[in-house]
Amino acid sequence: MKEKLPDSLRLTEEQVKTLLAAMDSGEEMTGGNDVHQIMHASSARAMWYTSRMNAAFNSMEDTVAQFAELTMRPVPEGLSIFLPFTTDCGLNTHVGRNVFINAGCRFQDQGGIYIGDGTLIGHNVVIATLNHDLDPAKRANLIPAPVRLGKDVWVGSNATILAGVTIGDGAVVAAGAVVTKDVPPRTVVGGVPAKVIKTIG
């Protein structure tokens, strides 16, 4: 029998709405406030789901079904996720059709991760959507900003995409790149920090 999420880890609809509204606003969040507490609860919930996803693979259909429960939204057709997969929250990840996520990816999605149709994400890719305040006295504060991957993007293995970055349709992020700025459509970027290497016909 399939294990059910413990009541102690469940979030109410109102809690989810409050968290997403705060994260999608882009406003700095004070460490330790009420929304921060909901964020911690969402992380515990995400760890429960992903630990079970990663511990025992049954089928791709089962993995995708668990991903839908984690994100609390329907999953478009064609999603493939190779395990292990981890996320800090899971509630603000949005995927299009025919998306492929390879093994070892880590999504910090509180600020919002949007993945377009046909996008391929390589091994061990990190997508981060939160920054901390630079002032040590406010270092616990969090600043959310979404990451948006367009259609038919290819992100190479071990790349890191930082908060607030938009990657245009058809672009390629080379393996190991650290992407700190927007990437134009149909370009190849690589390096640390990532820079345009060439355009795609």
Coordinates of C-alpha atoms in Angstrom, one line a residue, residues 7 28 93 121:
D7 CA -0.6 14.9 8.8
E28 CA 12.7 40.5 0.6
T93 CA 8.1 24.3 -10.0
I121 CA 18.2 19.4 -18.2

